[in-house]
């Protein structure tokens, strides 16, 4: 049976950049342990008599035909943009110059 420690929950919280209290660490450890146990039980299901499937209901070619339809021109698409450059949307830089 999987078991997740309080320290592992704290580590996961740090990785996810979540600020959690000591009480929340205990609560989350219990909840995550329950989730991991449920996932482990799914892995124990007998697979010998179950054929591989990609969908629970048998479906055949559910895709629609590709049809060419009128769409926006590049100018129309960029007309509502706050800023455009070289035919593309201009967005603020989020990474430093060193990256």
PDB file of N, CA and C in Angstrom:
ATOM      1  N   UNK A   1       0.835  -1.184   0.000  1.00  0.00           N
ATOM      2  CA  UNK A   1       0.000   0.000   0.000  1.00  0.00           C
ATOM      3  C   UNK A   1       0.878   1.245   0.000  1.00  0.00           C
ATOM      4  N   UNK A   2       0.629   2.166  -0.929  1.00  0.00           N
ATOM      5  CA  UNK A   2       1.418   3.394  -0.962  1.00  0.00           C
ATOM      6  C   UNK A   2       1.173   4.232   0.286  1.00  0.00           C
ATOM      7  N   UNK A   3       2.168   4.941   0.670  1.00  0.00           N
ATOM      8  CA  UNK A   3       2.039   5.853   1.784  1.00  0.00           C
ATOM      9  C   UNK A   3       2.894   7.074   1.475  1.00  0.00           C
ATOM     10  N   UNK A   4       2.328   8.249   1.689  1.00  0.00           N
ATOM     11  CA  UNK A   4       3.062   9.474   1.407  1.00  0.00           C
ATOM     12  C   UNK A   4       3.292  10.204   2.726  1.00  0.00           C
ATOM     13  N   UNK A   5       4.506  10.617   2.919  1.00  0.00           N
ATOM     14  CA  UNK A   5       4.861  11.258   4.182  1.00  0.00           C
ATOM     15  C   UNK A   5       4.578  12.755   4.130  1.00  0.00           C
ATOM     16  N   UNK A   6       4.581  13.336   5.298  1.00  0.00           N
ATOM     17  CA  UNK A   6       4.387  14.781   5.428  1.00  0.00           C
ATOM     18  C   UNK A   6       5.513  15.539   4.707  1.00  0.00           C
ATOM     19  N   UNK A   7       6.741  15.010   4.798  1.00  0.00           N
ATOM     20  CA  UNK A   7       7.884  15.645   4.131  1.00  0.00           C
ATOM     21  C   UNK A   7       7.729  15.600   2.610  1.00  0.00           C
ATOM     22  N   UNK A   8       7.201  14.502   2.087  1.00  0.00           N
ATOM     23  CA  UNK A   8       6.979  14.394   0.643  1.00  0.00           C
ATOM     24  C   UNK A   8       5.908  15.393   0.179  1.00  0.00           C
ATOM     25  N   UNK A   9       4.878  15.579   0.997  1.00  0.00           N
ATOM     26  CA  UNK A   9       3.841  16.556   0.664  1.00  0.00           C
ATOM     27  C   UNK A   9       4.441  17.960   0.679  1.00  0.00           C
ATOM     28  N   UNK A  10       5.286  18.244   1.669  1.00  0.00           N
ATOM     29  CA  UNK A  10       5.944  19.550   1.736  1.00  0.00           C
ATOM     30  C   UNK A  10       6.827  19.765   0.505  1.00  0.00           C
ATOM     31  N   UNK A  11       7.521  18.711   0.088  1.00  0.00           N
ATOM     32  CA  UNK A  11       8.369  18.802  -1.108  1.00  0.00           C
ATOM     33  C   UNK A  11       7.522  19.082  -2.352  1.00  0.00           C
ATOM     34  N   UNK A  12       6.404  18.369  -2.493  1.00  0.00           N
ATOM     35  CA  UNK A  12       5.505  18.597  -3.627  1.00  0.00           C
ATOM     36  C   UNK A  12       4.948  20.019  -3.615  1.00  0.00           C
ATOM     37  N   UNK A  13       4.619  20.504  -2.424  1.00  0.00           N
ATOM     38  CA  UNK A  13       4.097  21.871  -2.303  1.00  0.00           C
ATOM     39  C   UNK A  13       5.153  22.888  -2.739  1.00  0.00           C
ATOM     40  N   UNK A  14       6.404  22.643  -2.349  1.00  0.00           N
ATOM     41  CA  UNK A  14       7.480  23.547  -2.776  1.00  0.00           C
ATOM     42  C   UNK A  14       7.646  23.522  -4.289  1.00  0.00           C
ATOM     43  N   UNK A  15       7.599  22.334  -4.879  1.00  0.00           N
ATOM     44  CA  UNK A  15       7.736  22.219  -6.331  1.00  0.00           C
ATOM     45  C   UNK A  15       6.602  22.948  -7.054  1.00  0.00           C
ATOM     46  N   UNK A  16       5.411  22.874  -6.471  1.00  0.00           N
ATOM     47  CA  UNK A  16       4.248  23.527  -7.077  1.00  0.00           C
ATOM     48  C   UNK A  16       4.130  24.987  -6.646  1.00  0.00           C
ATOM     49  N   UNK A  17       5.078  25.423  -5.834  1.00  0.00           N
ATOM     50  CA  UNK A  17       5.096  26.796  -5.316  1.00  0.00           C
ATOM     51  C   UNK A  17       3.811  27.141  -4.585  1.00  0.00           C
ATOM     52  N   UNK A  18       3.377  26.196  -3.743  1.00  0.00           N
ATOM     53  CA  UNK A  18       2.180  26.391  -2.931  1.00  0.00           C
ATOM     54  C   UNK A  18       2.597  26.675  -1.496  1.00  0.00           C
ATOM     55  N   UNK A  19       1.987  27.666  -0.900  1.00  0.00           N
ATOM     56  CA  UNK A  19       2.221  27.953   0.519  1.00  0.00           C
ATOM     57  C   UNK A  19       1.187  27.162   1.309  1.00  0.00           C
ATOM     58  N   UNK A  20       1.643  26.200   2.095  1.00  0.00           N
ATOM     59  CA  UNK A  20       0.721  25.385   2.892  1.00  0.00           C
ATOM     60  C   UNK A  20       1.116  25.452   4.359  1.00  0.00           C
ATOM     61  N   UNK A  21       0.108  25.363   5.218  1.00  0.00           N
ATOM     62  CA  UNK A  21       0.351  25.383   6.659  1.00  0.00           C
ATOM     63  C   UNK A  21       0.644  23.967   7.142  1.00  0.00           C
ATOM     64  N   UNK A  22       1.073  23.866   8.396  1.00  0.00           N
ATOM     65  CA  UNK A  22       1.335  22.543   8.973  1.00  0.00           C
ATOM     66  C   UNK A  22       0.063  21.697   9.013  1.00  0.00           C
ATOM     67  N   UNK A  23      -1.067  22.320   9.323  1.00  0.00           N
ATOM     68  CA  UNK A  23      -2.333  21.575   9.341  1.00  0.00           C
ATOM     69  C   UNK A  23      -2.687  21.071   7.951  1.00  0.00           C
ATOM     70  N   UNK A  24      -2.431  21.906   6.929  1.00  0.00           N
ATOM     71  CA  UNK A  24      -2.724  21.495   5.560  1.00  0.00           C
ATOM     72  C   UNK A  24      -1.811  20.361   5.116  1.00  0.00           C
ATOM     73  N   UNK A  25      -0.572  20.352   5.576  1.00  0.00           N
ATOM     74  CA  UNK A  25       0.338  19.256   5.231  1.00  0.00           C
ATOM     75  C   UNK A  25      -0.232  17.928   5.703  1.00  0.00           C
ATOM     76  N   UNK A  26      -0.740  17.905   6.941  1.00  0.00           N
ATOM     77  CA  UNK A  26      -1.335  16.671   7.468  1.00  0.00           C
ATOM     78  C   UNK A  26      -2.574  16.282   6.668  1.00  0.00           C
ATOM     79  N   UNK A  27      -3.411  17.266   6.369  1.00  0.00           N
ATOM     80  CA  UNK A  27      -4.637  17.010   5.611  1.00  0.00           C
ATOM     81  C   UNK A  27      -4.308  16.481   4.216  1.00  0.00           C
ATOM     82  N   UNK A  28      -3.400  17.161   3.530  1.00  0.00           N
ATOM     83  CA  UNK A  28      -3.044  16.759   2.166  1.00  0.00           C
ATOM     84  C   UNK A  28      -2.351  15.404   2.136  1.00  0.00           C
ATOM     85  N   UNK A  29      -1.551  15.104   3.150  1.00  0.00           N
ATOM     86  CA  UNK A  29      -0.878  13.793   3.197  1.00  0.00           C
ATOM     87  C   UNK A  29      -1.915  12.688   3.239  1.00  0.00           C
ATOM     88  N   UNK A  30      -2.949  12.865   4.039  1.00  0.00           N
ATOM     89  CA  UNK A  30      -4.017  11.865   4.114  1.00  0.00           C
ATOM     90  C   UNK A  30      -4.779  11.739   2.816  1.00  0.00           C
ATOM     91  N   UNK A  31      -5.085  12.895   2.207  1.00  0.00           N
ATOM     92  CA  UNK A  31      -5.833  12.873   0.952  1.00  0.00           C
ATOM     93  C   UNK A  31      -5.009  12.248  -0.172  1.00  0.00           C
ATOM     94  N   UNK A  32      -3.745  12.615  -0.274  1.00  0.00           N
ATOM     95  CA  UNK A  32      -2.896  12.047  -1.319  1.00  0.00           C
ATOM     96  C   UNK A  32      -2.678  10.557  -1.117  1.00  0.00           C
ATOM     97  N   UNK A  33      -2.586  10.131   0.127  1.00  0.00           N
ATOM     98  CA  UNK A  33      -2.437   8.708   0.414  1.00  0.00           C
ATOM     99  C   UNK A  33      -3.672   7.941  -0.057  1.00  0.00           C
ATOM    100  N   UNK A  34      -4.857   8.504   0.171  1.00  0.00           N
ATOM    101  CA  UNK A  34      -6.093   7.872  -0.289  1.00  0.00           C
ATOM    102  C   UNK A  34      -6.107   7.775  -1.815  1.00  0.00           C
ATOM    103  N   UNK A  35      -5.689   8.833  -2.486  1.00  0.00           N
ATOM    104  CA  UNK A  35      -5.643   8.836  -3.955  1.00  0.00           C
ATOM    105  C   UNK A  35      -4.663   7.791  -4.466  1.00  0.00           C
ATOM    106  N   UNK A  36      -3.469   7.736  -3.858  1.00  0.00           N
ATOM    107  CA  UNK A  36      -2.466   6.767  -4.303  1.00  0.00           C
ATOM    108  C   UNK A  36      -2.937   5.332  -4.070  1.00  0.00           C
ATOM    109  N   UNK A  37      -3.636   5.088  -2.981  1.00  0.00           N
ATOM    110  CA  UNK A  37      -4.182   3.752  -2.728  1.00  0.00           C
ATOM    111  C   UNK A  37      -5.222   3.380  -3.779  1.00  0.00           C
ATOM    112  N   UNK A  38      -6.072   4.340  -4.168  1.00  0.00           N
ATOM    113  CA  UNK A  38      -7.086   4.069  -5.192  1.00  0.00           C
ATOM    114  C   UNK A  38      -6.428   3.756  -6.530  1.00  0.00           C
ATOM    115  N   UNK A  39      -5.383   4.498  -6.878  1.00  0.00           N
ATOM    116  CA  UNK A  39      -4.670   4.246  -8.134  1.00  0.00           C
ATOM    117  C   UNK A  39      -3.997   2.872  -8.089  1.00  0.00           C
ATOM    118  N   UNK A  40      -3.455   2.502  -6.951  1.00  0.00           N
ATOM    119  CA  UNK A  40      -2.820   1.191  -6.815  1.00  0.00           C
ATOM    120  C   UNK A  40      -3.842   0.070  -6.997  1.00  0.00           C
ATOM    121  N   UNK A  41      -5.060   0.273  -6.508  1.00  0.00           N
ATOM    122  CA  UNK A  41      -6.105  -0.746  -6.674  1.00  0.00           C
ATOM    123  C   UNK A  41      -6.473  -0.916  -8.139  1.00  0.00           C
ATOM    124  N   UNK A  42      -6.497   0.154  -8.894  1.00  0.00           N
ATOM    125  CA  UNK A  42      -6.801   0.066 -10.321  1.00  0.00           C
ATOM    126  C   UNK A  42      -5.734  -0.774 -11.018  1.00  0.00           C
ATOM    127  N   UNK A  43      -4.492  -0.625 -10.592  1.00  0.00           N
ATOM    128  CA  UNK A  43      -3.409  -1.393 -11.184  1.00  0.00           C
ATOM    129  C   UNK A  43      -3.485  -2.879 -10.892  1.00  0.00           C
ATOM    130  N   UNK A  44      -4.250  -3.278  -9.878  1.00  0.00           N
ATOM    131  CA  UNK A  44      -4.368  -4.686  -9.500  1.00  0.00           C
ATOM    132  C   UNK A  44      -5.489  -5.407 -10.246  1.00  0.00           C
ATOM    133  N   UNK A  45      -6.264  -4.713 -11.054  1.00  0.00           N
ATOM    134  CA  UNK A  45      -7.385  -5.315 -11.771  1.00  0.00           C
ATOM    135  C   UNK A  45      -6.860  -6.346 -12.760  1.00  0.00           C
ATOM    136  N   UNK A  46      -7.542  -7.468 -12.840  1.00  0.00           N
ATOM    137  CA  UNK A  46      -7.154  -8.524 -13.781  1.00  0.00           C
ATOM    138  C   UNK A  46      -7.368  -8.048 -15.207  1.00  0.00           C
ATOM    139  N   UNK A  47      -6.340  -8.192 -16.030  1.00  0.00           N
ATOM    140  CA  UNK A  47      -6.411  -7.693 -17.394  1.00  0.00           C
ATOM    141  C   UNK A  47      -6.487  -8.811 -18.428  1.00  0.00           C
ATOM    142  N   UNK A  48      -6.446 -10.034 -18.026  1.00  0.00           N
ATOM    143  CA  UNK A  48      -6.327 -11.135 -18.971  1.00  0.00           C
ATOM    144  C   UNK A  48      -7.532 -11.258 -19.895  1.00  0.00           C
ATOM    145  N   UNK A  49      -8.746 -11.028 -19.395  1.00  0.00           N
ATOM    146  CA  UNK A  49      -9.943 -11.217 -20.208  1.00  0.00           C
ATOM    147  C   UNK A  49     -10.462  -9.911 -20.807  1.00  0.00           C
ATOM    148  N   UNK A  50      -9.715  -8.831 -20.654  1.00  0.00           N
ATOM    149  CA  UNK A  50     -10.177  -7.527 -21.128  1.00  0.00           C
ATOM    150  C   UNK A  50      -9.380  -7.129 -22.370  1.00  0.00           C
ATOM    151  N   UNK A  51     -10.066  -6.993 -23.509  1.00  0.00           N
ATOM    152  CA  UNK A  51      -9.337  -6.589 -24.725  1.00  0.00           C
ATOM    153  C   UNK A  51      -8.940  -5.111 -24.640  1.00  0.00           C
ATOM    154  N   UNK A  52      -7.848  -4.732 -25.272  1.00  0.00           N
ATOM    155  CA  UNK A  52      -7.447  -3.324 -25.268  1.00  0.00           C
ATOM    156  C   UNK A  52      -8.493  -2.462 -25.966  1.00  0.00           C
ATOM    157  N   UNK A  53      -8.778  -1.327 -25.395  1.00  0.00           N
ATOM    158  CA  UNK A  53      -9.755  -0.409 -25.986  1.00  0.00           C
ATOM    159  C   UNK A  53      -9.211   1.011 -25.939  1.00  0.00           C
ATOM    160  N   UNK A  54      -9.701   1.822 -26.848  1.00  0.00           N
ATOM    161  CA  UNK A  54      -9.339   3.237 -26.823  1.00  0.00           C
ATOM    162  C   UNK A  54     -10.524   4.077 -26.373  1.00  0.00           C
ATOM    163  N   UNK A  55     -11.720   3.456 -26.324  1.00  0.00           N
ATOM    164  CA  UNK A  55     -12.913   4.170 -25.912  1.00  0.00           C
ATOM    165  C   UNK A  55     -13.881   3.171 -25.296  1.00  0.00           C
ATOM    166  N   UNK A  56     -14.652   3.605 -24.333  1.00  0.00           N
ATOM    167  CA  UNK A  56     -15.575   2.703 -23.642  1.00  0.00           C
ATOM    168  C   UNK A  56     -16.736   2.262 -24.529  1.00  0.00           C
ATOM    169  N   UNK A  57     -17.114   3.092 -25.484  1.00  0.00           N
ATOM    170  CA  UNK A  57     -18.215   2.778 -26.387  1.00  0.00           C
ATOM    171  C   UNK A  57     -17.642   2.589 -27.790  1.00  0.00           C
ATOM    172  N   UNK A  58     -18.001   1.500 -28.482  1.00  0.00           N
ATOM    173  CA  UNK A  58     -17.446   1.299 -29.817  1.00  0.00           C
ATOM    174  C   UNK A  58     -17.895   2.407 -30.772  1.00  0.00           C
ATOM    175  N   UNK A  59     -16.946   3.076 -31.373  1.00  0.00           N
ATOM    176  CA  UNK A  59     -17.230   4.162 -32.312  1.00  0.00           C
ATOM    177  C   UNK A  59     -16.474   3.898 -33.608  1.00  0.00           C
ATOM    178  N   UNK A  60     -17.076   4.309 -34.710  1.00  0.00           N
ATOM    179  CA  UNK A  60     -16.425   4.153 -35.996  1.00  0.00           C
ATOM    180  C   UNK A  60     -16.384   5.493 -36.703  1.00  0.00           C
ATOM    181  N   UNK A  61     -15.194   5.940 -37.048  1.00  0.00           N
ATOM    182  CA  UNK A  61     -14.981   7.155 -37.811  1.00  0.00           C
ATOM    183  C   UNK A  61     -15.921   8.289 -37.386  1.00  0.00           C
ATOM    184  N   UNK A  62     -15.663   8.827 -36.227  1.00  0.00           N
ATOM    185  CA  UNK A  62     -16.501   9.903 -35.707  1.00  0.00           C
ATOM    186  C   UNK A  62     -16.024  11.276 -36.172  1.00  0.00           C
ATOM    187  N   UNK A  63     -15.027  11.310 -37.023  1.00  0.00           N
ATOM    188  CA  UNK A  63     -14.490  12.576 -37.500  1.00  0.00           C
ATOM    189  C   UNK A  63     -15.329  13.110 -38.652  1.00  0.00           C
ATOM    190  N   UNK A  64     -15.478  14.415 -38.703  1.00  0.00           N
ATOM    191  CA  UNK A  64     -16.207  15.027 -39.808  1.00  0.00           C
ATOM    192  C   UNK A  64     -15.253  15.222 -40.987  1.00  0.00           C
ATOM    193  N   UNK A  65     -15.812  15.389 -42.143  1.00  0.00           N
ATOM    194  CA  UNK A  65     -15.019  15.650 -43.330  1.00  0.00           C
ATOM    195  C   UNK A  65     -14.369  17.028 -43.215  1.00  0.00           C
ATOM    196  N   UNK A  66     -13.175  17.159 -43.727  1.00  0.00           N
ATOM    197  CA  UNK A  66     -12.526  18.462 -43.790  1.00  0.00           C
ATOM    198  C   UNK A  66     -13.181  19.266 -44.907  1.00  0.00           C
ATOM    199  N   UNK A  67     -13.658  20.442 -44.545  1.00  0.00           N
ATOM    200  CA  UNK A  67     -14.312  21.303 -45.514  1.00  0.00           C
ATOM    201  C   UNK A  67     -13.651  22.668 -45.437  1.00  0.00           C
ATOM    202  N   UNK A  68     -13.242  23.178 -46.589  1.00  0.00           N
ATOM    203  CA  UNK A  68     -12.633  24.504 -46.636  1.00  0.00           C
ATOM    204  C   UNK A  68     -13.743  25.526 -46.460  1.00  0.00           C
ATOM    205  N   UNK A  69     -13.549  26.414 -45.482  1.00  0.00           N
ATOM    206  CA  UNK A  69     -14.528  27.468 -45.221  1.00  0.00           C
ATOM    207  C   UNK A  69     -13.818  28.814 -45.214  1.00  0.00           C
ATOM    208  N   UNK A  70     -14.563  29.883 -45.447  1.00  0.00           N
ATOM    209  CA  UNK A  70     -13.939  31.201 -45.370  1.00  0.00           C
ATOM    210  C   UNK A  70     -13.416  31.460 -43.963  1.00  0.00           C
ATOM    211  N   UNK A  71     -12.285  32.122 -43.888  1.00  0.00           N
ATOM    212  CA  UNK A  71     -11.720  32.441 -42.582  1.00  0.00           C
ATOM    213  C   UNK A  71     -11.145  33.850 -42.624  1.00  0.00           C
ATOM    214  N   UNK A  72     -10.648  34.310 -41.486  1.00  0.00           N
ATOM    215  CA  UNK A  72     -10.083  35.649 -41.409  1.00  0.00           C
ATOM    216  C   UNK A  72      -8.777  35.730 -42.185  1.00  0.00           C
ATOM    217  N   UNK A  73      -8.558  36.881 -42.767  1.00  0.00           N
ATOM    218  CA  UNK A  73      -7.253  37.133 -43.371  1.00  0.00           C
ATOM    219  C   UNK A  73      -6.290  37.491 -42.249  1.00  0.00           C
ATOM    220  N   UNK A  74      -5.022  37.539 -42.555  1.00  0.00           N
ATOM    221  CA  UNK A  74      -4.032  37.904 -41.550  1.00  0.00           C
ATOM    222  C   UNK A  74      -4.301  39.309 -41.019  1.00  0.00           C
ATOM    223  N   UNK A  75      -4.639  40.236 -41.898  1.00  0.00           N
ATOM    224  CA  UNK A  75      -4.930  41.606 -41.485  1.00  0.00           C
ATOM    225  C   UNK A  75      -6.152  41.666 -40.575  1.00  0.00           C
ATOM    226  N   UNK A  76      -7.197  40.906 -40.906  1.00  0.00           N
ATOM    227  CA  UNK A  76      -8.399  40.898 -40.074  1.00  0.00           C
ATOM    228  C   UNK A  76      -8.110  40.330 -38.694  1.00  0.00           C
ATOM    229  N   UNK A  77      -7.312  39.262 -38.645  1.00  0.00           N
ATOM    230  CA  UNK A  77      -6.989  38.641 -37.361  1.00  0.00           C
ATOM    231  C   UNK A  77      -6.184  39.582 -36.485  1.00  0.00           C
ATOM    232  N   UNK A  78      -5.284  40.342 -37.092  1.00  0.00           N
ATOM    233  CA  UNK A  78      -4.420  41.244 -36.324  1.00  0.00           C
ATOM    234  C   UNK A  78      -5.066  42.604 -36.065  1.00  0.00           C
ATOM    235  N   UNK A  79      -6.207  42.884 -36.677  1.00  0.00           N
ATOM    236  CA  UNK A  79      -6.815  44.205 -36.549  1.00  0.00           C
ATOM    237  C   UNK A  79      -7.217  44.528 -35.107  1.00  0.00           C
ATOM    238  N   UNK A  80      -7.568  43.562 -34.315  1.00  0.00           N
ATOM    239  CA  UNK A  80      -7.969  43.809 -32.934  1.00  0.00           C
ATOM    240  C   UNK A  80      -6.841  43.661 -31.932  1.00  0.00           C
ATOM    241  N   UNK A  81      -5.657  43.344 -32.412  1.00  0.00           N
ATOM    242  CA  UNK A  81      -4.516  43.125 -31.513  1.00  0.00           C
ATOM    243  C   UNK A  81      -4.004  44.465 -30.981  1.00  0.00           C
ATOM    244  N   UNK A  82      -3.640  44.520 -29.702  1.00  0.00           N
ATOM    245  CA  UNK A  82      -3.078  45.754 -29.171  1.00  0.00           C
ATOM    246  C   UNK A  82      -1.756  46.112 -29.841  1.00  0.00           C
ATOM    247  N   UNK A  83      -1.019  45.096 -30.290  1.00  0.00           N
ATOM    248  CA  UNK A  83       0.260  45.337 -30.934  1.00  0.00           C
ATOM    249  C   UNK A  83       0.568  44.186 -31.886  1.00  0.00           C
ATOM    250  N   UNK A  84       1.066  44.536 -33.073  1.00  0.00           N
ATOM    251  CA  UNK A  84       1.446  43.521 -34.057  1.00  0.00           C
ATOM    252  C   UNK A  84       2.801  43.900 -34.627  1.00  0.00           C
ATOM    253  N   UNK A  85       3.549  42.882 -35.035  1.00  0.00           N
ATOM    254  CA  UNK A  85       4.879  43.116 -35.600  1.00  0.00           C
ATOM    255  C   UNK A  85       5.166  42.034 -36.628  1.00  0.00           C
ATOM    256  N   UNK A  86       5.556  42.422 -37.819  1.00  0.00           N
ATOM    257  CA  UNK A  86       5.902  41.498 -38.899  1.00  0.00           C
ATOM    258  C   UNK A  86       4.806  40.464 -39.156  1.00  0.00           C
ATOM    259  N   UNK A  87       3.555  40.909 -39.095  1.00  0.00           N
ATOM    260  CA  UNK A  87       2.438  40.017 -39.391  1.00  0.00           C
ATOM    261  C   UNK A  87       2.108  39.045 -38.283  1.00  0.00           C
ATOM    262  N   UNK A  88       2.574  39.297 -37.073  1.00  0.00           N
ATOM    263  CA  UNK A  88       2.306  38.416 -35.940  1.00  0.00           C
ATOM    264  C   UNK A  88       1.859  39.242 -34.743  1.00  0.00           C
ATOM    265  N   UNK A  89       1.212  38.584 -33.781  1.00  0.00           N
ATOM    266  CA  UNK A  89       0.863  39.242 -32.533  1.00  0.00           C
ATOM    267  C   UNK A  89       2.151  39.554 -31.778  1.00  0.00           C
ATOM    268  N   UNK A  90       2.252  40.754 -31.250  1.00  0.00           N
ATOM    269  CA  UNK A  90       3.405  41.122 -30.434  1.00  0.00           C
ATOM    270  C   UNK A  90       2.975  40.991 -28.977  1.00  0.00           C
ATOM    271  N   UNK A  91       3.747  40.215 -28.216  1.00  0.00           N
ATOM    272  CA  UNK A  91       3.441  40.008 -26.796  1.00  0.00           C
ATOM    273  C   UNK A  91       4.651  40.420 -25.970  1.00  0.00           C
ATOM    274  N   UNK A  92       4.421  40.789 -24.705  1.00  0.00           N
ATOM    275  CA  UNK A  92       5.558  41.183 -23.870  1.00  0.00           C
ATOM    276  C   UNK A  92       6.494  40.012 -23.610  1.00  0.00           C
ATOM    277  N   UNK A  93       7.773  40.315 -23.523  1.00  0.00           N
ATOM    278  CA  UNK A  93       8.778  39.300 -23.216  1.00  0.00           C
ATOM    279  C   UNK A  93       8.595  38.881 -21.755  1.00  0.00           C
ATOM    280  N   UNK A  94       8.611  37.579 -21.500  1.00  0.00           N
ATOM    281  CA  UNK A  94       8.467  37.108 -20.128  1.00  0.00           C
ATOM    282  C   UNK A  94       9.743  36.468 -19.602  1.00  0.00           C
ATOM    283  N   UNK A  95      10.682  36.189 -20.472  1.00  0.00           N
ATOM    284  CA  UNK A  95      11.938  35.588 -20.059  1.00  0.00           C
ATOM    285  C   UNK A  95      13.027  36.642 -20.127  1.00  0.00           C
ATOM    286  N   UNK A  96      14.031  36.490 -19.278  1.00  0.00           N
ATOM    287  CA  UNK A  96      15.150  37.419 -19.301  1.00  0.00           C
ATOM    288  C   UNK A  96      15.989  37.257 -20.553  1.00  0.00           C
ATOM    289  N   UNK A  97      16.830  38.222 -20.793  1.00  0.00           N
ATOM    290  CA  UNK A  97      17.697  38.195 -21.969  1.00  0.00           C
ATOM    291  C   UNK A  97      18.657  37.012 -21.954  1.00  0.00           C
ATOM    292  N   UNK A  98      19.029  36.539 -20.758  1.00  0.00           N
ATOM    293  CA  UNK A  98      20.007  35.460 -20.671  1.00  0.00           C
ATOM    294  C   UNK A  98      19.446  34.114 -21.093  1.00  0.00           C
ATOM    295  N   UNK A  99      18.138  34.001 -21.251  1.00  0.00           N
ATOM    296  CA  UNK A  99      17.554  32.703 -21.601  1.00  0.00           C
ATOM    297  C   UNK A  99      17.247  32.670 -23.040  1.00  0.00           C
TER     298      UNK A  99
END
